[in-house]
């Protein structure tokens, strides 16, 4: 690739909103309005970032009347950076891997929540097993507002409503992609980016 193309490519990736857009588009074509709702930004913001991604050949556009649909430029991504590909496609399930039975997942979730939370909603302890930990974390972050920016103090206070070890749980939120942290400000990632406990074995 030419130097200017390489520079353009990496500049396009140097923004958290654009990374979120690419991860969501990995699962299929979406229009700007849907992307805006999932990420928690305005359609104008999506239009701005889509222009940057298009210039770097990371996405393609298709117009249907007054609606513009975005999709990934799979060829360019797969032939440019393996590391980038792994990040963007991390949420896509391999073909032929069936989803776990919904009823079984619900029973597992209910059992974990009953075991680790008191009747008044307090977390008894942080689970050591990853699957149980992800169920607990998912339950907690689901109470946060999509699109809202939280200070570290606000996140700490939120966590303390469940458990005293706010520092550990705050790190877990970020580590498992439930939240994005930038200069001490925390924001929920789109749900598609969250670590999925249903993909783990018992």
mmCIF file of N, CA and C in Angstrom, residues 39-40 143-151 154-155 157-158 179-180 185-189:
data_model
loop_
_atom_site.group_PDB
_atom_site.id
_atom_site.type_symbol
_atom_site.label_atom_id
_atom_site.label_comp_id
_atom_site.label_asym_id
_atom_site.label_seq_id
_atom_site.Cartn_x
_atom_site.Cartn_y
_atom_site.Cartn_z
ATOM 1 N N UNK A 39 -24.938 3.420 19.262
ATOM 2 C CA UNK A 39 -23.741 3.984 19.875
ATOM 3 C C UNK A 39 -24.078 5.088 20.865
ATOM 4 N N UNK A 40 -25.249 5.714 20.681
ATOM 5 C CA UNK A 40 -25.650 6.790 21.585
ATOM 6 C C UNK A 40 -25.128 8.148 21.165
ATOM 7 N N UNK A 143 -28.074 -1.480 34.193
ATOM 8 C CA UNK A 143 -28.763 -0.408 34.939
ATOM 9 C C UNK A 143 -28.203 0.977 34.589
ATOM 10 N N UNK A 144 -27.132 1.027 33.803
ATOM 11 C CA UNK A 144 -26.551 2.313 33.403
ATOM 12 C C UNK A 144 -27.249 2.845 32.161
ATOM 13 N N UNK A 145 -27.151 4.148 31.937
ATOM 14 C CA UNK A 145 -27.831 4.796 30.817
ATOM 15 C C UNK A 145 -26.974 4.777 29.552
ATOM 16 N N UNK A 146 -27.536 4.294 28.456
ATOM 17 C CA UNK A 146 -26.836 4.293 27.174
ATOM 18 C C UNK A 146 -26.654 5.732 26.686
ATOM 19 N N UNK A 147 -25.446 6.048 26.248
ATOM 20 C CA UNK A 147 -25.180 7.376 25.715
ATOM 21 C C UNK A 147 -24.771 8.405 26.745
ATOM 22 N N UNK A 148 -24.911 8.079 28.040
ATOM 23 C CA UNK A 148 -24.529 9.022 29.087
ATOM 24 C C UNK A 148 -23.041 8.888 29.404
ATOM 25 N N UNK A 149 -22.380 9.999 29.644
ATOM 26 C CA UNK A 149 -20.970 10.002 30.031
ATOM 27 C C UNK A 149 -20.889 10.122 31.553
ATOM 28 N N UNK A 150 -20.187 9.179 32.177
ATOM 29 C CA UNK A 150 -20.064 9.136 33.628
ATOM 30 C C UNK A 150 -18.648 9.521 34.057
ATOM 31 N N UNK A 151 -18.547 10.289 35.117
ATOM 32 C CA UNK A 151 -17.232 10.528 35.709
ATOM 33 C C UNK A 151 -16.829 9.288 36.489
ATOM 34 N N UNK A 154 -18.793 9.036 39.640
ATOM 35 C CA UNK A 154 -20.164 8.549 39.460
ATOM 36 C C UNK A 154 -20.193 7.034 39.293
ATOM 37 N N UNK A 155 -19.223 6.496 38.545
ATOM 38 C CA UNK A 155 -19.162 5.044 38.373
ATOM 39 C C UNK A 155 -18.847 4.364 39.699
ATOM 40 N N UNK A 157 -19.594 5.416 42.679
ATOM 41 C CA UNK A 157 -20.792 5.476 43.522
ATOM 42 C C UNK A 157 -21.840 4.470 43.051
ATOM 43 N N UNK A 158 -21.959 4.308 41.732
ATOM 44 C CA UNK A 158 -22.890 3.324 41.179
ATOM 45 C C UNK A 158 -22.516 1.924 41.654
ATOM 46 N N UNK A 179 -17.740 -1.096 29.090
ATOM 47 C CA UNK A 179 -17.614 0.356 29.078
ATOM 48 C C UNK A 179 -16.309 0.768 28.404
ATOM 49 N N UNK A 180 -16.318 1.995 27.888
ATOM 50 C CA UNK A 180 -15.122 2.595 27.307
ATOM 51 C C UNK A 180 -14.676 3.734 28.207
ATOM 52 N N UNK A 185 -13.400 9.576 31.820
ATOM 53 C CA UNK A 185 -14.835 9.582 31.518
ATOM 54 C C UNK A 185 -15.229 8.195 31.024
ATOM 55 N N UNK A 186 -16.319 7.667 31.557
ATOM 56 C CA UNK A 186 -16.772 6.315 31.235
ATOM 57 C C UNK A 186 -18.099 6.366 30.475
ATOM 58 N N UNK A 187 -18.220 5.484 29.481
ATOM 59 C CA UNK A 187 -19.443 5.424 28.690
ATOM 60 C C UNK A 187 -19.713 3.981 28.286
ATOM 61 N N UNK A 188 -20.973 3.590 28.279
ATOM 62 C CA UNK A 188 -21.333 2.235 27.865
ATOM 63 C C UNK A 188 -20.985 2.017 26.407
ATOM 64 N N UNK A 189 -20.414 0.855 26.107
ATOM 65 C CA UNK A 189 -20.253 0.434 24.727
ATOM 66 C C UNK A 189 -21.582 -0.122 24.211
#
